[in-house]
Amino acid sequence: MDKLKDITVAHITSAHTCEDVRIFHREARLLSAGSVREVILLAPDATDSTKDGVRFVRYGNGLPRTRKERIGTARDATAALEKLNTDIVHFHDPELLMSVPDYARRRGIPAIYDVHENYRSTLAENTGGLRGAIASKLYCLYERIKMRKISGIVTVTKQIAEKYEPYGKPVVLLRNFPDIERILDLVAEVGRVAEKNS
């Protein structure tokens, strides 16, 4: 456990906000509470600052609006990582498979892939029909190639975890449960919340 105190962890996202509930509140903030030397969170909407022990680093030109723009952030993400001296990189979006595993392999550091949803199914559903089925199959093939450079996987459901177990990498299940404190705060302020139609 003492070895953890000497490491710096970079969380990086191309599509989520810097204060995303899962990335910032559940993972980065928790990790920064004395577990490691430093936690850095890189996001396109971040302002270079520190909050709750997490250092925010901005890269790119703001949050991308389209899938194509998200893909375009992959190079910017790696360029931002190159300026930091991290011991582990934990990335959160499938577009980052294009660059982050290669960066981590080159640096000789672990790359952790955080899978927030079943992208294989999402591709098939969003594209639809035969094109969707082909897109999903191609993504699976691409992902299989990239998994050789991944050190571990964190995901949200047992069903998704089972899809990644055949790759032979450690898979950790970290569910997206609601933040109980926020719910209790809302219950205590139910009148004010009702007035705001929230």
Tab-separated table of C-alpha atoms in Angstrom:
chain	number	residue	atom	x	y	z
A	1	MET	CA	0.000	0.000	0.000
A	2	ASP	CA	2.908	2.374	0.740
A	3	LYS	CA	4.018	2.102	-2.896
A	4	LEU	CA	0.764	3.793	-3.936
A	5	LYS	CA	1.792	6.936	-2.065
A	6	ASP	CA	4.595	7.417	-4.616
A	7	ILE	CA	2.517	7.279	-7.794
A	8	THR	CA	0.720	9.829	-9.929
A	9	VAL	CA	-2.481	8.760	-11.679
A	10	ALA	CA	-3.898	10.539	-14.719
A	11	HIS	CA	-7.603	10.170	-15.475
A	12	ILE	CA	-8.408	11.315	-18.999
A	13	THR	CA	-11.694	11.787	-20.830
A	14	SER	CA	-12.529	13.061	-24.286
A	15	ALA	CA	-16.320	13.200	-23.936
A	16	HIS	CA	-17.251	13.774	-20.292
A	17	THR	CA	-17.098	16.929	-18.228
A	18	CYS	CA	-14.239	17.365	-15.797
A	19	GLU	CA	-16.676	17.039	-12.876
A	20	ASP	CA	-18.409	13.950	-14.231
A	21	VAL	CA	-19.945	12.026	-11.311
A	22	ARG	CA	-18.182	8.757	-12.102
A	23	ILE	CA	-14.796	10.120	-13.147
A	24	PHE	CA	-14.329	12.997	-10.726
A	25	HIS	CA	-16.521	12.200	-7.717
A	26	ARG	CA	-16.321	8.408	-7.599
A	27	GLU	CA	-12.820	7.767	-8.836
A	28	ALA	CA	-10.426	10.742	-8.942
A	29	ARG	CA	-11.564	12.424	-5.713
A	30	LEU	CA	-11.639	9.162	-3.800
A	31	LEU	CA	-8.162	8.256	-5.030
A	32	SER	CA	-6.769	11.686	-4.155
A	33	ALA	CA	-7.835	11.341	-0.517
A	34	GLY	CA	-4.419	10.127	0.589
A	35	SER	CA	-4.113	6.956	-1.513
A	36	VAL	CA	-1.624	8.259	-4.089
A	37	ARG	CA	0.812	11.159	-4.474
A	38	GLU	CA	-1.219	13.001	-7.110
A	39	VAL	CA	-4.341	12.621	-9.233
A	40	ILE	CA	-4.572	14.597	-12.456
A	41	LEU	CA	-7.816	14.769	-14.443
A	42	LEU	CA	-7.483	15.816	-18.087
A	43	ALA	CA	-10.678	16.942	-19.821
A	44	PRO	CA	-11.554	19.221	-22.748
A	45	ASP	CA	-13.760	21.460	-20.567
A	46	ALA	CA	-11.414	21.699	-17.571
A	47	THR	CA	-9.887	24.887	-16.242
A	48	ASP	CA	-6.300	24.454	-15.062
A	49	SER	CA	-6.980	24.338	-11.325
A	50	THR	CA	-7.212	22.026	-8.297
A	51	LYS	CA	-10.366	20.870	-6.556
A	52	ASP	CA	-10.709	18.389	-3.674
A	53	GLY	CA	-7.104	17.301	-4.176
A	54	VAL	CA	-7.526	16.618	-7.911
A	55	ARG	CA	-5.512	18.700	-10.385
A	56	PHE	CA	-7.515	19.603	-13.506
A	57	VAL	CA	-5.707	19.979	-16.824
A	58	ARG	CA	-7.455	21.257	-19.933
A	59	TYR	CA	-6.616	20.008	-23.410
A	60	GLY	CA	-8.205	20.405	-26.835
A	61	ASN	CA	-10.827	22.995	-27.763
A	62	GLY	CA	-13.688	22.294	-25.383
A	63	LEU	CA	-16.131	19.411	-25.197
A	64	PRO	CA	-16.656	17.771	-28.590
A	65	ARG	CA	-20.216	17.798	-29.934
A	66	THR	CA	-20.010	14.898	-32.374
A	67	ARG	CA	-18.409	11.464	-32.528
A	68	LYS	CA	-16.101	12.764	-35.260
A	69	GLU	CA	-14.920	15.588	-32.998
A	70	ARG	CA	-14.388	13.083	-30.173
A	71	ILE	CA	-12.174	10.988	-32.441
A	72	GLY	CA	-10.235	14.148	-33.251
A	73	THR	CA	-9.394	14.632	-29.564
A	74	ALA	CA	-7.311	11.428	-29.402
A	75	ARG	CA	-4.127	13.102	-30.651
A	76	ASP	CA	-4.674	16.116	-28.365
A	77	ALA	CA	-5.145	13.759	-25.413
A	78	THR	CA	-1.814	12.047	-25.995
A	79	ALA	CA	-0.041	15.377	-26.490
A	80	ALA	CA	-1.424	16.534	-23.114
A	81	LEU	CA	-0.298	13.325	-21.414
A	82	GLU	CA	3.197	13.717	-22.867
A	83	LYS	CA	3.629	16.938	-20.847
A	84	LEU	CA	2.929	15.115	-17.567
A	85	ASN	CA	4.937	12.578	-15.625
A	86	THR	CA	2.366	9.979	-14.611
A	87	ASP	CA	2.748	6.408	-13.420
A	88	ILE	CA	-0.715	5.154	-14.446
A	89	VAL	CA	-3.179	6.410	-17.050
A	90	HIS	CA	-6.885	5.658	-16.578
A	91	PHE	CA	-8.949	6.572	-19.650
A	92	HIS	CA	-12.691	6.774	-20.068
A	93	ASP	CA	-13.753	6.839	-23.710
A	94	PRO	CA	-13.493	4.421	-26.650
A	95	GLU	CA	-12.007	7.122	-28.889
A	96	LEU	CA	-8.991	7.202	-26.587
A	97	LEU	CA	-8.234	3.574	-27.517
A	98	MET	CA	-6.681	5.135	-30.631
A	99	SER	CA	-3.818	6.759	-28.748
A	100	VAL	CA	-3.677	6.193	-24.986
A	101	PRO	CA	-2.705	2.470	-24.966
A	102	ASP	CA	0.129	3.208	-27.417
A	103	TYR	CA	1.276	6.128	-25.269
A	104	ALA	CA	1.240	3.938	-22.131
A	105	ARG	CA	3.107	1.100	-23.861
A	106	ARG	CA	5.751	3.533	-25.101
A	107	ARG	CA	6.184	4.970	-21.600
A	108	GLY	CA	6.104	1.544	-19.938
A	109	ILE	CA	3.189	2.434	-17.652
A	110	PRO	CA	-0.171	0.703	-17.066
A	111	ALA	CA	-3.230	1.826	-19.054
A	112	ILE	CA	-6.601	1.222	-17.405
A	113	TYR	CA	-9.656	1.323	-19.653
A	114	ASP	CA	-12.884	2.456	-17.947
A	115	VAL	CA	-15.845	1.182	-19.980
A	116	HIS	CA	-18.925	3.232	-19.079
A	117	GLU	CA	-21.342	1.499	-21.448
A	118	ASN	CA	-21.607	-1.370	-23.919
A	119	TYR	CA	-20.135	0.429	-26.943
A	120	ARG	CA	-20.537	-2.639	-29.146
A	121	SER	CA	-24.312	-2.563	-28.678
A	122	THR	CA	-24.462	1.236	-28.827
A	123	LEU	CA	-22.743	1.252	-32.225
A	124	ALA	CA	-25.112	-1.369	-33.597
A	125	GLU	CA	-28.218	0.404	-32.275
A	126	ASN	CA	-27.233	3.953	-33.210
A	127	THR	CA	-26.093	3.045	-36.727
A	128	GLY	CA	-28.857	0.500	-37.315
A	129	GLY	CA	-29.397	-2.353	-39.751
A	130	LEU	CA	-26.587	-4.120	-41.573
A	131	ARG	CA	-24.276	-1.108	-41.282
A	132	GLY	CA	-24.732	-1.154	-37.508
A	133	ALA	CA	-23.968	-4.874	-37.290
A	134	ILE	CA	-20.822	-4.409	-39.409
A	135	ALA	CA	-19.723	-1.361	-37.382
A	136	SER	CA	-20.137	-3.338	-34.164
A	137	LYS	CA	-18.100	-6.286	-35.516
A	138	LEU	CA	-15.327	-3.978	-36.749
A	139	TYR	CA	-15.225	-2.234	-33.379
A	140	CYS	CA	-14.922	-5.610	-31.614
A	141	LEU	CA	-11.978	-6.532	-33.842
A	142	TYR	CA	-10.310	-3.158	-33.279
A	143	GLU	CA	-10.880	-3.398	-29.531
A	144	ARG	CA	-9.379	-6.904	-29.432
A	145	ILE	CA	-6.180	-5.565	-31.027
A	146	LYS	CA	-5.981	-2.665	-28.557
A	147	MET	CA	-6.621	-4.906	-25.525
A	148	ARG	CA	-3.087	-6.291	-25.920
A	149	LYS	CA	-1.826	-2.920	-24.670
A	150	ILE	CA	-4.336	-2.534	-21.831
A	151	SER	CA	-3.333	-3.445	-18.265
A	152	GLY	CA	-6.814	-3.627	-16.758
A	153	ILE	CA	-10.474	-2.793	-17.255
A	154	VAL	CA	-12.996	-1.076	-14.995
A	155	THR	CA	-16.648	-1.281	-15.972
A	156	VAL	CA	-20.193	-0.667	-14.734
A	157	THR	CA	-22.216	-3.867	-15.147
A	158	LYS	CA	-21.649	-7.581	-14.767
A	159	GLN	CA	-22.764	-8.135	-18.370
A	160	ILE	CA	-20.111	-5.757	-19.725
A	161	ALA	CA	-17.476	-7.209	-17.376
A	162	GLU	CA	-18.188	-10.691	-18.785
A	163	LYS	CA	-17.561	-9.411	-22.331
A	164	TYR	CA	-14.051	-8.296	-21.320
A	165	GLU	CA	-13.029	-11.326	-19.240
A	166	PRO	CA	-11.984	-13.376	-22.321
A	167	TYR	CA	-9.180	-10.853	-22.976
A	168	GLY	CA	-7.356	-12.209	-19.920
A	169	LYS	CA	-6.961	-8.796	-18.285
A	170	PRO	CA	-8.042	-7.955	-14.724
A	171	VAL	CA	-11.645	-6.689	-14.813
A	172	VAL	CA	-13.067	-4.661	-11.919
A	173	LEU	CA	-16.774	-3.928	-11.554
A	174	LEU	CA	-17.494	-0.402	-10.270
A	175	ARG	CA	-21.215	0.209	-10.606
A	176	ASN	CA	-22.780	3.631	-11.166
A	177	PHE	CA	-24.853	3.766	-8.000
A	178	PRO	CA	-26.442	7.119	-7.144
A	179	ASP	CA	-24.758	9.375	-4.599
A	180	ILE	CA	-26.810	8.813	-1.417
A	181	GLU	CA	-25.707	12.136	0.143
A	182	ARG	CA	-27.111	14.063	-2.831
A	183	ILE	CA	-30.415	12.180	-2.593
A	184	LEU	CA	-30.673	12.857	1.138
A	185	ASP	CA	-29.965	16.540	0.517
A	186	LEU	CA	-32.817	16.628	-2.000
A	187	VAL	CA	-35.205	14.901	0.393
A	188	ALA	CA	-34.352	17.434	3.109
A	189	GLU	CA	-35.031	20.285	0.679
A	190	VAL	CA	-38.037	18.770	-1.072
A	191	GLY	CA	-40.036	22.029	-1.012
A	192	ARG	CA	-37.296	24.021	-2.700
A	193	VAL	CA	-36.704	21.269	-5.266
A	194	ALA	CA	-40.408	21.033	-6.091
A	195	GLU	CA	-40.546	24.767	-6.717
A	196	LYS	CA	-37.744	24.419	-9.276
A	197	ASN	CA	-39.506	21.495	-11.014
A	198	SER	CA	-36.435	19.340	-10.454
